[in-house]
PDB file of C-alpha atoms in Angstrom:
ATOM      1  CA  MET A   1      92.645  98.371  77.170  1.00  0.00           C
ATOM      2  CA  ILE A   2      91.263  98.876  80.772  1.00  0.00           C
ATOM      3  CA  TYR A   3      89.077  96.250  82.525  1.00  0.00           C
ATOM      4  CA  GLN A   4      87.547  97.751  85.598  1.00  0.00           C
ATOM      5  CA  GLY A   5      85.369  96.020  88.273  1.00  0.00           C
ATOM      6  CA  LEU A   6      86.268  92.569  86.727  1.00  0.00           C
ATOM      7  CA  ILE A   7      86.197  89.911  89.463  1.00  0.00           C
ATOM      8  CA  VAL A   8      87.966  86.717  88.807  1.00  0.00           C
ATOM      9  CA  THR A   9      88.399  83.540  90.988  1.00  0.00           C
ATOM     10  CA  VAL A  10      92.058  82.516  91.631  1.00  0.00           C
ATOM     11  CA  GLY A  11      92.998  79.122  92.855  1.00  0.00           C
ATOM     12  CA  VAL A  12      96.403  77.983  94.269  1.00  0.00           C
ATOM     13  CA  ILE A  13      97.232  74.452  93.591  1.00  0.00           C
ATOM     14  CA  VAL A  14     100.371  72.506  94.583  1.00  0.00           C
ATOM     15  CA  THR A  15     100.765  69.512  92.151  1.00  0.00           C
ATOM     16  CA  LEU A  16     103.261  66.791  91.720  1.00  0.00           C
ATOM     17  CA  ASN A  17     105.090  68.645  89.192  1.00  0.00           C
ATOM     18  CA  ALA A  18     106.438  70.980  91.912  1.00  0.00           C
ATOM     19  CA  LEU A  19     109.752  69.509  91.980  1.00  0.00           C
ATOM     20  CA  GLN A  20     110.192  69.850  88.215  1.00  0.00           C
ATOM     21  CA  ILE A  21     108.911  73.467  88.276  1.00  0.00           C
ATOM     22  CA  SER A  22     111.227  74.350  91.209  1.00  0.00           C
ATOM     23  CA  CYS A  23     114.099  73.172  89.237  1.00  0.00           C
ATOM     24  CA  GLN A  24     113.171  75.328  86.373  1.00  0.00           C
ATOM     25  CA  CYS A  25     112.562  78.155  88.615  1.00  0.00           C
ATOM     26  CA  LEU A  26     115.972  78.142  90.312  1.00  0.00           C
ATOM     27  CA  GLU A  27     117.431  79.103  86.838  1.00  0.00           C
ATOM     28  CA  CYS A  28     115.743  82.515  87.088  1.00  0.00           C
ATOM     29  CA  PRO A  29     117.896  85.595  87.838  1.00  0.00           C
ATOM     30  CA  THR A  30     117.525  87.207  91.298  1.00  0.00           C
ATOM     31  CA  LYS A  31     115.402  89.971  89.746  1.00  0.00           C
ATOM     32  CA  THR A  32     113.554  89.391  86.512  1.00  0.00           C
ATOM     33  CA  HIS A  33     113.681  92.473  84.362  1.00  0.00           C
ATOM     34  CA  PRO A  34     110.112  93.354  83.773  1.00  0.00           C
ATOM     35  CA  GLN A  35     110.912  94.035  80.042  1.00  0.00           C
ATOM     36  CA  ASP A  36     111.947  90.300  79.935  1.00  0.00           C
ATOM     37  CA  ALA A  37     108.942  89.184  81.713  1.00  0.00           C
ATOM     38  CA  PHE A  38     106.704  91.331  79.467  1.00  0.00           C
ATOM     39  CA  CYS A  39     108.131  89.963  76.306  1.00  0.00           C
ATOM     40  CA  GLN A  40     108.306  86.405  77.346  1.00  0.00           C
ATOM     41  CA  ASP A  41     105.286  85.730  79.387  1.00  0.00           C
ATOM     42  CA  ASP A  42     101.769  85.382  77.920  1.00  0.00           C
ATOM     43  CA  PHE A  43     100.037  87.966  79.892  1.00  0.00           C
ATOM     44  CA  VAL A  44     100.843  91.015  82.077  1.00  0.00           C
ATOM     45  CA  ILE A  45      98.203  92.651  84.264  1.00  0.00           C
ATOM     46  CA  ARG A  46      97.513  95.171  86.983  1.00  0.00           C
ATOM     47  CA  THR A  47      95.262  93.627  89.597  1.00  0.00           C
ATOM     48  CA  THR A  48      94.109  93.867  93.255  1.00  0.00           C
ATOM     49  CA  ILE A  49      93.749  91.002  95.478  1.00  0.00           C
ATOM     50  CA  THR A  50      90.301  91.376  97.132  1.00  0.00           C
ATOM     51  CA  ASP A  51      89.524  88.121  99.179  1.00  0.00           C
ATOM     52  CA  VAL A  52      91.036  84.856 100.026  1.00  0.00           C
ATOM     53  CA  THR A  53      89.555  81.382 101.021  1.00  0.00           C
ATOM     54  CA  GLU A  54      91.795  78.638 102.182  1.00  0.00           C
ATOM     55  CA  VAL A  55      90.702  75.089 101.608  1.00  0.00           C
ATOM     56  CA  ASP A  56      93.819  72.825 102.285  1.00  0.00           C
ATOM     57  CA  PRO A  57      95.665  72.064  99.937  1.00  0.00           C
ATOM     58  CA  LYS A  58      94.120  75.143  97.952  1.00  0.00           C
ATOM     59  CA  THR A  59      93.911  78.776  98.379  1.00  0.00           C
ATOM     60  CA  SER A  60      91.428  80.699  96.377  1.00  0.00           C
ATOM     61  CA  TYR A  61      92.112  84.433  95.884  1.00  0.00           C
ATOM     62  CA  LYS A  62      89.486  86.833  94.418  1.00  0.00           C
ATOM     63  CA  ILE A  63      91.078  89.546  92.162  1.00  0.00           C
ATOM     64  CA  ASP A  64      89.965  92.691  90.612  1.00  0.00           C
ATOM     65  CA  ILE A  65      91.919  93.334  87.321  1.00  0.00           C
ATOM     66  CA  VAL A  66      92.361  97.006  86.827  1.00  0.00           C
ATOM     67  CA  LYS A  67      94.399  96.807  83.613  1.00  0.00           C
ATOM     68  CA  VAL A  68      95.661  94.507  81.127  1.00  0.00           C
ATOM     69  CA  PHE A  69      98.978  95.458  79.526  1.00  0.00           C
ATOM     70  CA  LYS A  70      99.427  92.296  77.676  1.00  0.00           C
ATOM     71  CA  GLU A  71      96.706  89.740  76.695  1.00  0.00           C
ATOM     72  CA  PRO A  72      97.205  86.012  76.584  1.00  0.00           C
ATOM     73  CA  ALA A  73      96.777  84.218  73.209  1.00  0.00           C
ATOM     74  CA  VAL A  74      93.950  82.276  74.428  1.00  0.00           C
ATOM     75  CA  PRO A  75      90.843  84.689  74.075  1.00  0.00           C
ATOM     76  CA  SER A  76      88.628  83.008  76.783  1.00  0.00           C
ATOM     77  CA  ILE A  77      91.093  84.061  79.579  1.00  0.00           C
ATOM     78  CA  VAL A  78      90.850  87.929  79.531  1.00  0.00           C
ATOM     79  CA  PRO A  79      89.590  89.597  76.507  1.00  0.00           C
ATOM     80  CA  THR A  80      86.092  88.084  76.755  1.00  0.00           C
ATOM     81  CA  CYS A  81      85.954  88.927  80.326  1.00  0.00           C
ATOM     82  CA  VAL A  82      84.530  92.456  79.911  1.00  0.00           C
ATOM     83  CA  PRO A  83      81.561  92.673  82.288  1.00  0.00           C
ATOM     84  CA  SER A  84      78.041  93.171  80.662  1.00  0.00           C
ATOM     85  CA  GLY A  85      76.151  95.728  82.579  1.00  0.00           C
ATOM     86  CA  LEU A  86      76.213  94.694  86.270  1.00  0.00           C
ATOM     87  CA  SER A  87      76.727  90.917  85.603  1.00  0.00           C
ATOM     88  CA  VAL A  88      79.939  89.130  85.234  1.00  0.00           C
ATOM     89  CA  PRO A  89      79.977  86.356  82.650  1.00  0.00           C
ATOM     90  CA  PRO A  90      80.566  82.750  83.675  1.00  0.00           C
ATOM     91  CA  GLU A  91      83.598  82.440  81.372  1.00  0.00           C
ATOM     92  CA  CYS A  92      85.305  85.245  83.569  1.00  0.00           C
ATOM     93  CA  PHE A  93      85.695  82.803  86.484  1.00  0.00           C
ATOM     94  CA  PHE A  94      89.012  80.803  86.053  1.00  0.00           C
ATOM     95  CA  SER A  95      92.070  79.596  88.124  1.00  0.00           C
ATOM     96  CA  LEU A  96      95.331  81.191  88.566  1.00  0.00           C
ATOM     97  CA  HIS A  97      97.719  78.495  89.687  1.00  0.00           C
ATOM     98  CA  VAL A  98     100.790  79.261  91.864  1.00  0.00           C
ATOM     99  CA  LEU A  99     103.111  76.876  94.011  1.00  0.00           C
ATOM    100  CA  ASN A 100     102.790  77.221  97.749  1.00  0.00           C
ATOM    101  CA  ALA A 101     104.794  79.944  99.218  1.00  0.00           C
ATOM    102  CA  SER A 102     107.067  77.491 101.199  1.00  0.00           C
ATOM    103  CA  LEU A 103     108.383  75.995  98.086  1.00  0.00           C
ATOM    104  CA  PRO A 104     111.400  77.625  96.014  1.00  0.00           C
ATOM    105  CA  CYS A 105     109.001  78.683  93.295  1.00  0.00           C
ATOM    106  CA  GLY A 106     106.228  79.601  95.630  1.00  0.00           C
ATOM    107  CA  VAL A 107     104.223  82.968  95.470  1.00  0.00           C
ATOM    108  CA  GLU A 108     102.270  84.596  98.090  1.00  0.00           C
ATOM    109  CA  LEU A 109      99.878  87.488  97.446  1.00  0.00           C
ATOM    110  CA  GLU A 110      98.450  89.791 100.051  1.00  0.00           C
ATOM    111  CA  VAL A 111      94.846  90.636 100.237  1.00  0.00           C
ATOM    112  CA  GLY A 112      94.144  94.273  99.658  1.00  0.00           C
ATOM    113  CA  GLN A 113      97.414  94.729  97.847  1.00  0.00           C
ATOM    114  CA  GLU A 114      97.463  95.863  94.241  1.00  0.00           C
ATOM    115  CA  TYR A 115     100.131  94.120  92.058  1.00  0.00           C
ATOM    116  CA  LEU A 116     101.667  94.011  88.650  1.00  0.00           C
ATOM    117  CA  ILE A 117     101.450  90.490  87.802  1.00  0.00           C
ATOM    118  CA  SER A 118     102.862  88.208  84.700  1.00  0.00           C
ATOM    119  CA  GLY A 119     102.591  84.713  84.030  1.00  0.00           C
ATOM    120  CA  THR A 120     101.998  81.993  81.361  1.00  0.00           C
ATOM    121  CA  GLU A 121      98.863  80.316  79.838  1.00  0.00           C
ATOM    122  CA  GLU A 122      98.544  76.563  79.872  1.00  0.00           C
ATOM    123  CA  ASP A 123      95.474  74.826  78.480  1.00  0.00           C
ATOM    124  CA  GLY A 124      93.428  77.796  79.315  1.00  0.00           C
ATOM    125  CA  GLU A 125      94.643  78.388  82.754  1.00  0.00           C
ATOM    126  CA  MET A 126      96.792  81.356  84.124  1.00  0.00           C
ATOM    127  CA  ILE A 127      99.837  80.303  85.846  1.00  0.00           C
ATOM    128  CA  ILE A 128     102.590  82.344  87.759  1.00  0.00           C
ATOM    129  CA  ASP A 129     105.560  81.279  89.733  1.00  0.00           C
ATOM    130  CA  ALA A 130     108.723  82.865  91.361  1.00  0.00           C
ATOM    131  CA  CYS A 131     110.042  83.799  87.885  1.00  0.00           C
ATOM    132  CA  SER A 132     106.890  85.767  87.191  1.00  0.00           C
ATOM    133  CA  LEU A 133     106.433  89.390  87.947  1.00  0.00           C
ATOM    134  CA  ALA A 134     104.403  89.917  91.323  1.00  0.00           C
ATOM    135  CA  ILE A 135     105.278  93.370  92.304  1.00  0.00           C
ATOM    136  CA  PRO A 136     103.271  95.643  94.523  1.00  0.00           C
ATOM    137  CA  TRP A 137     102.000  98.363  92.305  1.00  0.00           C
ATOM    138  CA  GLU A 138     103.364 101.010  94.690  1.00  0.00           C
ATOM    139  CA  GLU A 139     106.825  99.987  93.751  1.00  0.00           C
ATOM    140  CA  VAL A 140     106.255 100.045  90.048  1.00  0.00           C
ATOM    141  CA  THR A 141     108.151 103.307  88.850  1.00  0.00           C
ATOM    142  CA  SER A 142     107.113 105.661  86.330  1.00  0.00           C
ATOM    143  CA  HIS A 143     109.888 104.401  84.025  1.00  0.00           C
ATOM    144  CA  MET A 144     108.426 100.944  84.279  1.00  0.00           C
ATOM    145  CA  LYS A 145     104.786 102.244  83.494  1.00  0.00           C
ATOM    146  CA  ILE A 146     106.076 103.789  80.222  1.00  0.00           C
ATOM    147  CA  GLY A 147     107.560 100.406  79.346  1.00  0.00           C
ATOM    148  CA  LEU A 148     104.427  98.552  80.267  1.00  0.00           C
ATOM    149  CA  ASN A 149     102.292 100.721  78.203  1.00  0.00           C
ATOM    150  CA  LYS A 150     104.529 100.810  74.959  1.00  0.00           C
ATOM    151  CA  ARG A 151     108.318 100.719  75.298  1.00  0.00           C
ATOM    152  CA  TYR A 152     108.650  96.984  76.377  1.00  0.00           C
ATOM    153  CA  LYS A 153     106.417  95.688  73.355  1.00  0.00           C
ATOM    154  CA  LYS A 154     108.331  97.968  71.054  1.00  0.00           C
ATOM    155  CA  ASN A 155     111.635  96.575  72.008  1.00  0.00           C
ATOM    156  CA  CYS A 156     111.133  92.930  72.602  1.00  0.00           C
ATOM    157  CA  GLN A 157     113.638  92.212  69.889  1.00  0.00           C
ATOM    158  CA  CYS A 158     116.263  93.218  72.512  1.00  0.00           C
ATOM    159  CA  GLN A 159     117.101  91.263  75.595  1.00  0.00           C
ATOM    160  CA  THR A 160     118.592  92.222  78.833  1.00  0.00           C
ATOM    161  CA  GLY A 161     122.023  90.505  79.668  1.00  0.00           C
ATOM    162  CA  GLU A 162     123.151  90.533  75.926  1.00  0.00           C
ATOM    163  CA  ASP A 163     125.267  92.715  73.807  1.00  0.00           C
ATOM    164  CA  ASN A 164     125.277  96.396  75.208  1.00  0.00           C
ATOM    165  CA  CYS A 165     122.454  95.491  77.654  1.00  0.00           C
ATOM    166  CA  ILE A 166     124.477  93.818  80.330  1.00  0.00           C
ATOM    167  CA  VAL A 167     123.536  94.269  83.962  1.00  0.00           C
ATOM    168  CA  GLU A 168     126.924  95.641  85.167  1.00  0.00           C
ATOM    169  CA  PRO A 169     127.830  95.539  88.208  1.00  0.00           C
ATOM    170  CA  PRO A 170     125.321  92.943  89.454  1.00  0.00           C
ATOM    171  CA  GLU A 171     124.534  94.593  92.542  1.00  0.00           C
ATOM    172  CA  ASP A 172     122.777  97.389  90.574  1.00  0.00           C
ATOM    173  CA  GLU A 173     120.293  94.888  89.151  1.00  0.00           C
ATOM    174  CA  LEU A 174     117.318  96.356  91.011  1.00  0.00           C
ATOM    175  CA  CYS A 175     118.047  99.799  89.474  1.00  0.00           C
ATOM    176  CA  PHE A 176     118.202  98.347  86.011  1.00  0.00           C
ATOM    177  CA  CYS A 177     114.891  96.610  86.699  1.00  0.00           C
ATOM    178  CA  GLN A 178     113.121  99.848  87.786  1.00  0.00           C
ATOM    179  CA  TYR A 179     114.913 102.670  85.758  1.00  0.00           C
ATOM    180  CA  ALA A 180     116.347 101.041  82.643  1.00  0.00           C
ATOM    181  CA  THR A 181     115.041  99.660  79.383  1.00  0.00           C
ATOM    182  CA  CYS A 182     116.991  97.796  76.650  1.00  0.00           C
ATOM    183  CA  VAL A 183     115.815  99.553  73.379  1.00  0.00           C
ATOM    184  CA  GLU A 184     116.885  99.289  69.698  1.00  0.00           C
ATOM    185  CA  VAL A 185     118.811 102.333  68.336  1.00  0.00           C
ATOM    186  CA  LYS A 186     119.387 102.919  64.757  1.00  0.00           C
ATOM    187  CA  LYS A 187     122.099 105.315  63.352  1.00  0.00           C
ATOM    188  CA  ASP A 188     122.529 106.309  59.741  1.00  0.00           C
ATOM    189  CA  ASP A 189     122.876 103.163  57.515  1.00  0.00           C
ATOM    190  CA  CYS A 190     124.247 101.108  60.256  1.00  0.00           C
ATOM    191  CA  ALA A 191     122.662  97.943  61.496  1.00  0.00           C
ATOM    192  CA  PRO A 192     120.373  98.571  64.627  1.00  0.00           C
ATOM    193  CA  VAL A 193     121.785  97.767  68.052  1.00  0.00           C
ATOM    194  CA  CYS A 194     120.301  97.441  71.435  1.00  0.00           C
ATOM    195  CA  LYS A 195     121.438  99.510  74.319  1.00  0.00           C
ATOM    196  CA  TRP A 196     120.102 100.771  77.716  1.00  0.00           C
ATOM    197  CA  LYS A 197     117.899 103.648  77.876  1.00  0.00           C
ATOM    198  CA  LYS A 198     118.186 104.865  81.412  1.00  0.00           C
ATOM    199  CA  SER A 199     115.907 107.475  83.236  1.00  0.00           C
ATOM    200  CA  LYS A 200     117.200 110.315  85.052  1.00  0.00           C
ATOM    201  CA  THR A 201     116.454 108.577  88.253  1.00  0.00           C
ATOM    202  CA  PHE A 202     118.837 105.671  87.454  1.00  0.00           C
ATOM    203  CA  LYS A 203     122.001 107.436  88.798  1.00  0.00           C
ATOM    204  CA  THR A 204     120.288 108.344  91.937  1.00  0.00           C
ATOM    205  CA  CYS A 205     119.207 104.869  92.432  1.00  0.00           C
ATOM    206  CA  VAL A 206     122.953 103.491  91.835  1.00  0.00           C
ATOM    207  CA  GLU A 207     124.377 106.074  94.227  1.00  0.00           C
ATOM    208  CA  GLY A 208     121.889 105.379  96.932  1.00  0.00           C
ATOM    209  CA  PRO A 209     120.662 107.842  99.577  1.00  0.00           C
TER     210      PRO A 209
END
């Protein structure tokens, strides 16, 4: 489902819950695998940051949603925000809350940059932190795009870091994020197992230039 020309107001708010969220965020891995983020988060979108207005302590971003890979459960957030003609319905304006970039869980987005973003929905609001995906779209590999369009959703029963989908060695974590997906494999009458499906570029990534 593609949403083009959708303009949304995004607010950045630092709350008294910052310390609690920061403690939770510190438990996140160095690199959150996009498959885990896709399966665990409430929404996943491709979006462009088009403008920013700073009013201390808030920063308001204006974004253009290019594509929705995973819709949040609350229908008022994204699914109802399909522009009618040239107008944008009032319900399409909402807040995306993130912590200040100076905090452990802070997120900083650059105007003019296109991102792959994931996050959670709470009380009708979209929220992201450092555990969420906030990857410049130019860094999203073709293997990741296949995952976003079908493979991640199809294999949410598998989780990275478990069974045969362990990231080993740890220093190759980025290569696993960009060029490997934990998929379910069935053979004959045996119980299905999860294992890494790696792209041809995975080996090149591991070996380096």
